[in-house]
Coordinates of C-alpha atoms in Angstrom, one line a residue:
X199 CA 69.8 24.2 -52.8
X200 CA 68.6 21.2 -55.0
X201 CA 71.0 19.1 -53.4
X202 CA 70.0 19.8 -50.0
X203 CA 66.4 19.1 -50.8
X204 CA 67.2 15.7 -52.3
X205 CA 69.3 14.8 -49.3
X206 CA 66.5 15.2 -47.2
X207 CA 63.9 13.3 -49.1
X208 CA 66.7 10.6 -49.1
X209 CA 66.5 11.0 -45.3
X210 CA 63.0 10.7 -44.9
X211 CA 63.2 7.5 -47.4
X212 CA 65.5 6.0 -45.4
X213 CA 63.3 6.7 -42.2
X214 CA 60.4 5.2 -43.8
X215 CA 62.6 1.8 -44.8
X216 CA 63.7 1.8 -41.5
X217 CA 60.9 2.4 -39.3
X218 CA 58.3 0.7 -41.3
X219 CA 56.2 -1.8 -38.6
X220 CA 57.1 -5.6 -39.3
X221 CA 53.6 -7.0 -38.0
X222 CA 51.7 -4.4 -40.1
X223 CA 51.3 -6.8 -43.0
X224 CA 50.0 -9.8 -40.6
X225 CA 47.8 -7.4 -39.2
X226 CA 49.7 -8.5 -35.3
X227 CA 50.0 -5.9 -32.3
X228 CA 54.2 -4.8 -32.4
X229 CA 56.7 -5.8 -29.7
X230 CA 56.4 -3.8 -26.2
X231 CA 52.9 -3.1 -25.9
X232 CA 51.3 -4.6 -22.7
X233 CA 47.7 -4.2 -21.3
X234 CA 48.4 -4.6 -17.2
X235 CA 51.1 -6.7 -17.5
X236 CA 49.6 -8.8 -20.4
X237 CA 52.3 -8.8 -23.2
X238 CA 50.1 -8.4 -26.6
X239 CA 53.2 -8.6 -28.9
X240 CA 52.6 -10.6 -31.8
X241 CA 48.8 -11.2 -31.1
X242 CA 46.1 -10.7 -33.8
X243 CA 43.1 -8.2 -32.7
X244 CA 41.1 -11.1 -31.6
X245 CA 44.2 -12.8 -29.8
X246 CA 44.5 -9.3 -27.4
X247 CA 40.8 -9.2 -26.9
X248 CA 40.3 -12.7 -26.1
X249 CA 43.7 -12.5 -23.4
X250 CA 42.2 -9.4 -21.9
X251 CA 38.4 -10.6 -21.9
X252 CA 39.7 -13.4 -19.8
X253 CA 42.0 -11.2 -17.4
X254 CA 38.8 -9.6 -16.4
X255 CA 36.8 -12.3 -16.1
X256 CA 39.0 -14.0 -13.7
X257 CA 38.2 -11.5 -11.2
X258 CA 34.5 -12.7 -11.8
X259 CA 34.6 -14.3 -8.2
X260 CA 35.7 -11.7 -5.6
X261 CA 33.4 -11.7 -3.3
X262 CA 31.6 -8.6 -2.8
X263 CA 30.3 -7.4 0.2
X264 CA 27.7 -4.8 0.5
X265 CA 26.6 -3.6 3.9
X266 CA 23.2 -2.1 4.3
X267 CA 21.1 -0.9 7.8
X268 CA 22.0 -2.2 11.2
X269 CA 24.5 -4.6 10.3
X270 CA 22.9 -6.2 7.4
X271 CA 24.6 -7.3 4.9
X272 CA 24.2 -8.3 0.8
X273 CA 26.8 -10.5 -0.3
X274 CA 27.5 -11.3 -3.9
X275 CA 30.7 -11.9 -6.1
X276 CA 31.9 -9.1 -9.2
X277 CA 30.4 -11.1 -11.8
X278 CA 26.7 -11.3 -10.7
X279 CA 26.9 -7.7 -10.6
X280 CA 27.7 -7.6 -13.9
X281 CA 31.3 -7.2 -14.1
X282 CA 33.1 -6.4 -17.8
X283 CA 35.5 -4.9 -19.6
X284 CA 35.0 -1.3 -19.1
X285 CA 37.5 0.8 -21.9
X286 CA 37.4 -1.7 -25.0
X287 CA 39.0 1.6 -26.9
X288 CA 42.3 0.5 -25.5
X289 CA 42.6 -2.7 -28.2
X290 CA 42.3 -0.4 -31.2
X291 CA 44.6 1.7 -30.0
X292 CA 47.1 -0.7 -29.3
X293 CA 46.5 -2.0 -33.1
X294 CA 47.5 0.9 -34.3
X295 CA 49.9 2.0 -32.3
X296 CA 53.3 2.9 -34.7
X297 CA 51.1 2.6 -37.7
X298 CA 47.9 5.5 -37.1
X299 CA 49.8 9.0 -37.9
X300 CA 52.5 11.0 -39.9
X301 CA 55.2 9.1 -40.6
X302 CA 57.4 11.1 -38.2
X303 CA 55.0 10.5 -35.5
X304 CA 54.8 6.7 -36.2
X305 CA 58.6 6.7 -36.0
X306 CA 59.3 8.2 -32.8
X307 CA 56.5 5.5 -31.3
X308 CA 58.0 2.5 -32.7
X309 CA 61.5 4.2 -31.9
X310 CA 60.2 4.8 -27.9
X311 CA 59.3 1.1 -27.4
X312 CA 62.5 0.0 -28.1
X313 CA 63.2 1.7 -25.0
X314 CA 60.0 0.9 -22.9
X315 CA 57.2 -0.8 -23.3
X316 CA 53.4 0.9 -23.8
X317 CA 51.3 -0.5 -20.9
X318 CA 47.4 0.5 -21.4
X319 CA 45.5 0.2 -18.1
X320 CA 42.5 -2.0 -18.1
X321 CA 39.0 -0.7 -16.7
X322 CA 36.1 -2.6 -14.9
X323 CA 32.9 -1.9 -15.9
X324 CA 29.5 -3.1 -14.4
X325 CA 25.8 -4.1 -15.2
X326 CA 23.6 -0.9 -13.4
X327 CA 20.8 -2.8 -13.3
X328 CA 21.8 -5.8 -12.0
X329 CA 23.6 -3.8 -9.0
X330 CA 19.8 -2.6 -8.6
X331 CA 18.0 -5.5 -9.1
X332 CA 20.1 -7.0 -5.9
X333 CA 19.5 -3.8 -4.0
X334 CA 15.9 -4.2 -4.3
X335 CA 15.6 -7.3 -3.8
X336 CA 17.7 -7.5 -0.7
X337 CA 18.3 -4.6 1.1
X338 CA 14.6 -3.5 2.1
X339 CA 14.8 -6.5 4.7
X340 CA 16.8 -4.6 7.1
X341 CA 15.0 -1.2 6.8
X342 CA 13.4 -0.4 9.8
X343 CA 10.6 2.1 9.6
X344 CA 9.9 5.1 11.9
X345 CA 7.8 4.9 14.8
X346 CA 5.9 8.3 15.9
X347 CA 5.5 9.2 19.8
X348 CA 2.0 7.7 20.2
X349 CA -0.9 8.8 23.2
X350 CA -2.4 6.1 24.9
X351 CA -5.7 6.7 27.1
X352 CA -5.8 5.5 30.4
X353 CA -8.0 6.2 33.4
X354 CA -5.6 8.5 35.0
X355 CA -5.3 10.5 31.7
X356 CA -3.2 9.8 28.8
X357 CA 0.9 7.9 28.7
X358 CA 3.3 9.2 26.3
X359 CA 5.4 6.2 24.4
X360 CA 8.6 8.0 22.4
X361 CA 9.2 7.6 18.9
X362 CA 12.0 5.8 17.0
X363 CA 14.2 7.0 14.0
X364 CA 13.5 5.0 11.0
X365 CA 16.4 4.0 8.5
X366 CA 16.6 2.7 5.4
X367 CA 18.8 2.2 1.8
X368 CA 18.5 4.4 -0.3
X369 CA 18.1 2.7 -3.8
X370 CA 19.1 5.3 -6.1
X371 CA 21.9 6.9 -4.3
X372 CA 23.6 3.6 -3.4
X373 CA 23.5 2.3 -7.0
X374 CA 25.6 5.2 -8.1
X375 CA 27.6 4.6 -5.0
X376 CA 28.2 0.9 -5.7
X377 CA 29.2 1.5 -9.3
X378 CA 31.2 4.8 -9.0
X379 CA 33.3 2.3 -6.0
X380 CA 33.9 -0.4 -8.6
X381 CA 34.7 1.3 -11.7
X382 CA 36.7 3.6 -9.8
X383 CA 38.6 2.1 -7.3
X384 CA 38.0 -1.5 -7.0
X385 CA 41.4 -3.4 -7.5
X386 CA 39.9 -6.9 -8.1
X387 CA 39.9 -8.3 -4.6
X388 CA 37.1 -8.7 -2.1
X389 CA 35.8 -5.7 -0.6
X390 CA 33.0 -4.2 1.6
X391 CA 30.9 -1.2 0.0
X392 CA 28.7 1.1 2.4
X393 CA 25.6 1.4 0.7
X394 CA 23.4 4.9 1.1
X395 CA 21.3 4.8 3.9
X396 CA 18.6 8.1 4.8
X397 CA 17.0 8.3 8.8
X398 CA 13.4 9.1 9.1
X399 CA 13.0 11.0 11.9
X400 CA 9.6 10.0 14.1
X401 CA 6.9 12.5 14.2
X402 CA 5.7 14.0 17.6
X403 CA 7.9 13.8 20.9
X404 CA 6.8 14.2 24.9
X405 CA 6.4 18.5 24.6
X406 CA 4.1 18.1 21.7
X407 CA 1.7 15.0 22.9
X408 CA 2.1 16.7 26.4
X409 CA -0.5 19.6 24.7
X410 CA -3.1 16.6 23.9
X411 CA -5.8 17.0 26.4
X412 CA -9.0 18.8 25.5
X413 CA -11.9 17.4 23.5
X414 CA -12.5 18.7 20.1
X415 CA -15.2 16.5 19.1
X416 CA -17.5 13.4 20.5
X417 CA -20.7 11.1 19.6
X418 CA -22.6 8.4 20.2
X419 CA -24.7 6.3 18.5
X420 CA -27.0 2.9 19.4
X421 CA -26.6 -0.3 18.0
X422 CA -28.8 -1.9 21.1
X423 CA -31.5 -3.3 18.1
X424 CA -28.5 -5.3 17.0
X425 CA -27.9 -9.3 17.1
X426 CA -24.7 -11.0 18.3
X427 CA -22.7 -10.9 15.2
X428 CA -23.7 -7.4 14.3
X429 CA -22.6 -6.2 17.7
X430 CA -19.4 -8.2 17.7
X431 CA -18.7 -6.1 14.4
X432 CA -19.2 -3.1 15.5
X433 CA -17.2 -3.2 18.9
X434 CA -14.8 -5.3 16.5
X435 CA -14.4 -2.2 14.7
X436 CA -14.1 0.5 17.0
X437 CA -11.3 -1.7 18.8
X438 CA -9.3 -1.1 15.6
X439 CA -9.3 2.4 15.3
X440 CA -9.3 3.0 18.7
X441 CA -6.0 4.8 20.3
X442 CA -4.8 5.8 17.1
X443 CA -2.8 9.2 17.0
X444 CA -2.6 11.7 14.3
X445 CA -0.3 14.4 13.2
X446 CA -0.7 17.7 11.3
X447 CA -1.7 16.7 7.7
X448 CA -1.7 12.8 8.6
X449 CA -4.9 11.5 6.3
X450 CA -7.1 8.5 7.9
X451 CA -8.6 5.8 6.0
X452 CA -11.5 3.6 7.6
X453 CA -11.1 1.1 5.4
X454 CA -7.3 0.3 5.8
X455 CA -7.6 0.9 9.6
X456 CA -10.7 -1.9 9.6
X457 CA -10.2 -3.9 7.0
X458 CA -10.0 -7.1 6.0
X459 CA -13.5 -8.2 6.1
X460 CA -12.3 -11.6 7.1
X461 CA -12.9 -14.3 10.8
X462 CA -9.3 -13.9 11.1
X463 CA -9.8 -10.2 11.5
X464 CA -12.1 -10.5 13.9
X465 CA -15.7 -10.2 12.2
X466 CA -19.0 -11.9 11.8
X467 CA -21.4 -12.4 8.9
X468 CA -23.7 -9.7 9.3
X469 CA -26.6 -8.2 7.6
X470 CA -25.4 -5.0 5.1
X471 CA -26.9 -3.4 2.0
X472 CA -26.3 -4.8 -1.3
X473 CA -28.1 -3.3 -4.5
X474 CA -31.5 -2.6 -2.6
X475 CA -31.4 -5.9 -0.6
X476 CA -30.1 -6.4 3.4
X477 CA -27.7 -9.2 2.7
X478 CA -25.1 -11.3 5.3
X479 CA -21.9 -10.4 4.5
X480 CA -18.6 -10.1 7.1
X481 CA -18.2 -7.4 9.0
X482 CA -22.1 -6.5 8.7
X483 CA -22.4 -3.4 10.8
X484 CA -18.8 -2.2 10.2
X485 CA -20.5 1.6 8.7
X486 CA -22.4 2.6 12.2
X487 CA -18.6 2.4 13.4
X488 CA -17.5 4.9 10.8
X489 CA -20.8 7.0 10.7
X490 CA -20.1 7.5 14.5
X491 CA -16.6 8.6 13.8
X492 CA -17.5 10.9 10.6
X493 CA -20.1 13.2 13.5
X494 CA -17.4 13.0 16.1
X495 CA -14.7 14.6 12.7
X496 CA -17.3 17.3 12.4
X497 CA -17.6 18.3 15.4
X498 CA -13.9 18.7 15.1
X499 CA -14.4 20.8 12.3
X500 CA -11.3 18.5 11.3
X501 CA -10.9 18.2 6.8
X502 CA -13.3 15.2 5.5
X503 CA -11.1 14.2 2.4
X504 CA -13.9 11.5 1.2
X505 CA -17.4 10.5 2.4
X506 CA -19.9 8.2 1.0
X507 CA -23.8 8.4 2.2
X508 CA -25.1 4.2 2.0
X509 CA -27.6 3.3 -0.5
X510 CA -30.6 3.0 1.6
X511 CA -31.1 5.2 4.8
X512 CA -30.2 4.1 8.0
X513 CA -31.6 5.0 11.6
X514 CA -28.9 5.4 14.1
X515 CA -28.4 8.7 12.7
X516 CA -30.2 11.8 10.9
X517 CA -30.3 11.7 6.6
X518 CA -27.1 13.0 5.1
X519 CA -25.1 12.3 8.7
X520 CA -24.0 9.1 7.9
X521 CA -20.5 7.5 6.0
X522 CA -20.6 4.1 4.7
X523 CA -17.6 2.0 3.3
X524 CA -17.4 -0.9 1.4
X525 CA -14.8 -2.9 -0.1
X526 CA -17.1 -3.8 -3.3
X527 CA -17.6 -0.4 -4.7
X528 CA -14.7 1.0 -3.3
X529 CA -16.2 3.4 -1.0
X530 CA -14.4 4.7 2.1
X531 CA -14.2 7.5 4.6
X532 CA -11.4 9.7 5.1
X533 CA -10.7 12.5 6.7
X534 CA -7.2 15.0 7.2
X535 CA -6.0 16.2 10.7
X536 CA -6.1 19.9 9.2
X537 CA -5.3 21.2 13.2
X538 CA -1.5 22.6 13.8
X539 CA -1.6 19.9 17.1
X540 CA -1.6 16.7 17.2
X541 CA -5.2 14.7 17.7
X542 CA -5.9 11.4 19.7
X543 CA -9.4 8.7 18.4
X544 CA -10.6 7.0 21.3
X545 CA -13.8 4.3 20.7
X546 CA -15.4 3.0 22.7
X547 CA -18.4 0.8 23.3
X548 CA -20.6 -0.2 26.5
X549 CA -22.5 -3.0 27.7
X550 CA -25.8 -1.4 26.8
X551 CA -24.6 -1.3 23.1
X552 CA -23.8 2.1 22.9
X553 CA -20.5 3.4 20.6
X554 CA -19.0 6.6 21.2
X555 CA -16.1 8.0 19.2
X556 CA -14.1 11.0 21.1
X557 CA -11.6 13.1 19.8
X558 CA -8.6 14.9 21.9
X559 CA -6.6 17.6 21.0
X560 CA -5.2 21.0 21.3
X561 CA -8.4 23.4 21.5
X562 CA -7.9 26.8 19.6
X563 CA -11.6 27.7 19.1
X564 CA -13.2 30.5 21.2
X565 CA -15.1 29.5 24.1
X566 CA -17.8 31.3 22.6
X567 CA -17.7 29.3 19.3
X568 CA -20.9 26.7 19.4
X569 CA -21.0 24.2 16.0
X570 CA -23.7 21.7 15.2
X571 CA -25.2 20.3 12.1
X572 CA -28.9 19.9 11.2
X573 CA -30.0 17.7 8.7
X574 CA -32.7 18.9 6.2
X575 CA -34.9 16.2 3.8
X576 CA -35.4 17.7 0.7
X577 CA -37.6 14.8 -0.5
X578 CA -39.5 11.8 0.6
X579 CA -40.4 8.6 -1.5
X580 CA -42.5 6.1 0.3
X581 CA -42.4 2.8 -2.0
X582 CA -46.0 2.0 -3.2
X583 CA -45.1 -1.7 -3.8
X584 CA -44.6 -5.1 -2.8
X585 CA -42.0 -7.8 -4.4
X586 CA -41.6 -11.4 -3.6
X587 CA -39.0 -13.9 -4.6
X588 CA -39.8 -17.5 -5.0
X589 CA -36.7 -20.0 -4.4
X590 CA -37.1 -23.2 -6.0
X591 CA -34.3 -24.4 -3.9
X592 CA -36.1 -23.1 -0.5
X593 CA -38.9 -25.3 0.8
X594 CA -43.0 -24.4 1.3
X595 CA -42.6 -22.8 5.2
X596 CA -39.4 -20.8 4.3
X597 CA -40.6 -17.1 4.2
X598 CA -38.1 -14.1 5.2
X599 CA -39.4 -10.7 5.3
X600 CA -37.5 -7.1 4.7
X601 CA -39.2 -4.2 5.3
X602 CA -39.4 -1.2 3.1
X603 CA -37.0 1.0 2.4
X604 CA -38.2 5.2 2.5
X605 CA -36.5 6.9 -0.3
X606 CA -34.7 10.0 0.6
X607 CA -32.9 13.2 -0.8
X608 CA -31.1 15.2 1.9
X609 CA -28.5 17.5 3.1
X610 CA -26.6 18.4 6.2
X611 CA -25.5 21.9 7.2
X612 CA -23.3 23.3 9.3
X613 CA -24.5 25.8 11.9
X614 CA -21.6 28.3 13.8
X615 CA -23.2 30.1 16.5
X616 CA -20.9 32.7 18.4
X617 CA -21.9 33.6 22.2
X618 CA -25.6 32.1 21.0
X619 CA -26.1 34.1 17.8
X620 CA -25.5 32.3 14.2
X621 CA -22.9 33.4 12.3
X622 CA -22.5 30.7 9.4
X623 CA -24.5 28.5 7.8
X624 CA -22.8 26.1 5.5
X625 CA -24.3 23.0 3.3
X626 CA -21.5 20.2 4.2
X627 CA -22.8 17.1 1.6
X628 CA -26.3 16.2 -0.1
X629 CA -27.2 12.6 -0.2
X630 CA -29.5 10.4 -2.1
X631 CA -30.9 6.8 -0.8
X632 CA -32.6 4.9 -2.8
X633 CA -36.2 3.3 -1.5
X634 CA -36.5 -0.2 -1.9
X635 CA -40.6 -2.3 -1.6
X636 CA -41.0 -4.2 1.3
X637 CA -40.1 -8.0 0.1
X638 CA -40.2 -11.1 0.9
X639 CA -38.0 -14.2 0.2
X640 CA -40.3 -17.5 -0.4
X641 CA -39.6 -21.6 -0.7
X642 CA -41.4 -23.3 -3.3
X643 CA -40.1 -26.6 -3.2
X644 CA -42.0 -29.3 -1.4
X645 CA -42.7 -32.8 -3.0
X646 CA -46.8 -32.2 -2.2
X647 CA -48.2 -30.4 -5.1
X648 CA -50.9 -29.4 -3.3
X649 CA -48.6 -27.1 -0.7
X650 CA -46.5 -26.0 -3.5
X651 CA -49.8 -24.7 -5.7
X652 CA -51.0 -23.4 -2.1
X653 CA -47.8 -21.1 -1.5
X654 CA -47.9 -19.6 -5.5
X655 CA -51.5 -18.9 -4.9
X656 CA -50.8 -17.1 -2.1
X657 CA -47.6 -15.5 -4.5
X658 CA -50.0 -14.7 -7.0
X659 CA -51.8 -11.9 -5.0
X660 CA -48.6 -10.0 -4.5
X661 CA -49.2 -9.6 -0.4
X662 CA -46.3 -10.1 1.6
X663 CA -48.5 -10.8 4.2
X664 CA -50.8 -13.7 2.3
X665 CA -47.1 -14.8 1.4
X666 CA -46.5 -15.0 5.0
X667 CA -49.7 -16.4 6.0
X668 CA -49.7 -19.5 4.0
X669 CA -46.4 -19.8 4.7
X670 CA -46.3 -19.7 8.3
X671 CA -49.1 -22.3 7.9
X672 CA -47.1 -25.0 6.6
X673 CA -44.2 -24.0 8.5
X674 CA -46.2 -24.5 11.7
X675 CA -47.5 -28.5 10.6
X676 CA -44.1 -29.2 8.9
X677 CA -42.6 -28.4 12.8
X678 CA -45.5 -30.3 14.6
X679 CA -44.9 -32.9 12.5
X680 CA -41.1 -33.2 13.3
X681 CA -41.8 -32.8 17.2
X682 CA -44.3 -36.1 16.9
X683 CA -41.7 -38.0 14.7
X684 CA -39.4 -37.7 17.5
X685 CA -41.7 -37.8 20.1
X686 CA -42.8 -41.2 18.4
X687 CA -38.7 -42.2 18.0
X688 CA -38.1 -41.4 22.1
X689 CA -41.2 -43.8 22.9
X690 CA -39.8 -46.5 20.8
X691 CA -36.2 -46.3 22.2
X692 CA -36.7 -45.2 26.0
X693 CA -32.9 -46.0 26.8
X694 CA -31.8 -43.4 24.0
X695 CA -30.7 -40.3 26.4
X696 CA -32.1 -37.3 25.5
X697 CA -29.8 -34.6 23.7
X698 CA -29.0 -31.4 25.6
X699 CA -30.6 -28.3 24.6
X700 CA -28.8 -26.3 21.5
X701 CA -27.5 -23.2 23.1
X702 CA -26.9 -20.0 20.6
X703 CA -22.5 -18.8 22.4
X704 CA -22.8 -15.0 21.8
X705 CA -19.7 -13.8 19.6
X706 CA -16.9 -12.0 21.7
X707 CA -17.6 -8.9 22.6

């Protein structure tokens, strides 16, 4: 028994002499292991990476192709996407291989290569974000968005235009796409990738705008008191929402239907409220457009989402009926089309300066059903004084005049009357506007002292209409003075022709 047991630790001695690794003491990968068909005999750690860090990087420049919406296409190479060596485990284990195990285990390893080679597979790994930073940056050019069937009123009635399906890449899913393709599949050569790409169906088609044919809700209001400018604004205005078709749950916005305030958008400087005082700004005029629309939403009975009364009251409509906007204190008007139909704006405005907002739909109410809305003053504050500005950069003659500004506290109700008897009353919004003094806006510079003491005398008793007195006064001998100086000039040059008449263009309509 003792003898066998010696001859096999002799055996396993004599396995151990044998089968010990050569390179183990140099710290060098043995004979027969490849990675791909990389030989890494004899090459220290460093050596294998370095060969195999450079395998992969020569595949840097296949061209990648990815192919988005329509035909569009992204086109990039493996290493701007980030391309690497994706299973760095495989150097360790190659290290190690004949030498990491039992001593039985290590022999049959070194034993097997004697017989055929260990080939590790190499992996391609990418950079996630960088396949998403190209996505984003370059697919969103051939999305195309969705068109909804749209109404369009004409004379006869109204034309149905069809919708269009949207389509576009889907960022998320064709990041994973990309990668899984790459690190998965890819052999290194140029290839094309179908990115992800989602359809957006159009809202509405012919059957549905078909129904669209019965007023819900319409009114008018008069801008005939207005100027060129301020009329050009208003008609500028209604143009832009005008037409516009809305589904179930779509939410309009005035503001991003009318806005920019800018020439290029088709608006005037115009007088609007500003912290108490009537100011020129563009698009002066712009909230009698979307006060007209908010009554013509009520009498929908469609969802206001967001309605703003305007500082100071105005008088194309009642206290409480009105909705301002303005892109300074980020007020707007908005409103939800809350119906299970689809519902058609139509503006428009008249010669006579008259704007009427009109609302078609699909009418569910009972014939019997009557609604209207009466506005009720809760308080009235009548200003009590007057306030003048002198402008040292105005001259004596300059006087402009606002009128006061009645303080109000208000509310508007809603009144349901069925077959002629009320059935609901409902309070829909209270409203506050502020009073603001009658003012008045005076030059004070003139090089005569005597004027310029005459005009802050005339200051000094805090009446608007002295103000405007003394100030009319020296308005009236400054322009007779002018008319004789030129007067004067044409007699002293009789072959000087005489220039045309200024004429005031009106703003487009």
């Amino acid at each position: 028994m003792k003898r066998l047991f010696m001859a096999a630790l002799l055996l396993a001695a004599g396995m151990t002499a044998v089968t010990l690794p050569v390179n183990a003491k140099e710290d060098k990968i043995e004979a027969g292991i490849y990675a791909e068909d990389m030989d890494l005999s004899g090459l220290t750690v460093q050596e294998a990476k370095d060969r195999i860090e450079a395998y992969v990087e020569s595949f840097g420049e296949a061209q990648i192709t990815l192919n988005a919406v329509e035909g569009g296409t992204i086109v990039t190479t493996a290493s701007e996407l980030g391309l690497k060596w994706g299973n760095e485990a495989i150097l360790e284990e190659a290290a190690n291989f004949g030498r990491d195990g039992d001593i039985l285990q290590c022999y049959k390893e070194l034993r097997d290569l004697q017989y055929q080679n260990k080939v590790y597979a190499v992996k391609f790994d990418f950079d996630k974000s960088k396949i998403r930073t190209l996505i984003e940056e370059n697919a969103a050019q051939y999305d195309r968005e969705a068109v909804n069937a749209t109404l369009t009123k004409t004379e006869e009635g109204f034309d149905i235009t069809e919708g269009q399906s949207g389509v576009a890449v889907d960022t998320a899913a064709s990041v994973e796409a990309v990668y899984d393709y790459l690190t998965g599949e890819w052999n290194g050569a140029g290839c094309e990738i179908d990115l992800v790409v989602t359809v957006e169906e159009p809202k509405g088609n012919a059957e549905d705008l078909a129904k669209v044919k019965d007023v819900l809700g319409t009114f008018t209001t008069s801008y005939s008191t207005s100027g060129g400018p301020r009329s050009a604004n208003v008609a500028n205005g209604c143009n832009l929402i005008n037409g516009m078709t809305m589904y179930p749950g779509d939410e309009f916005s005035a503001y991003e239907v009318v806005s920019p305030f800018t020439e290029e958008n088709g608006y005037y400087m115009a007088g609007s409220y500003l912290n108490g005082q009537v100011v020129d700004s563009l698009g002066g005029g712009i909230c009698q457009v979307t006060t007209t629309l908010y009554n013509a939403v009520l009498l929908s009975e469609l969802e206001v989402v967001e309605r703003y009364n305007h500082s100071m009251i105005v008088t194309y409509v009642d206290p409480s009926a009105d909705a301002a906007i303005a892109e300074s204190s980020g007020k707007d008007f908005k409103f939800k089309n809350n119906l299970e139909y689809p519902i058609y704006i139509e503006g428009v405005t008249t010669p006579d300066k008259q704007i009427t907002f009109t609302i078609y739909g699909v009418e569910t109410r009972d014939s019997g059903r009557e609604v209207s809305y009466e506005s009720v003053v809760l308080e009235r504050t009548v200003p009590d004084t007057e306030v003048i500005y002198a402008d040292e950069s105005l001259p004596v003659g300059y006087c402009v005049v606002q009128s006061a500004h009645v303080g109000y506290k208000a509310q508007l109700w809603k009144v349901v009357r069925e077959n002629g008897v009320e059935v609901s009353r409902e309070q829909v919004n209270s409203s506050t506007y502020m009073k603001a003094p009658r003012s008045a806006t005076v030059g004070v510079a003139s090089p005569d002292e005597g004027a310029r003491n005459a005009i802050m005398a005339a200051i000094a008793t805090n009446s608007v209409d002295e103000v405007k007195a003394v100030a009319g006064a020296y308005k009236a001998a400054a322009d007779a003075a002018a008319a004789q100086a030129a007067a004067d000039a044409a007699a002293q040059n009789p072959q000087t022709p005489e220039a045309p008449p200024v004429q005031e263009t009106p703003p487009a309509q």
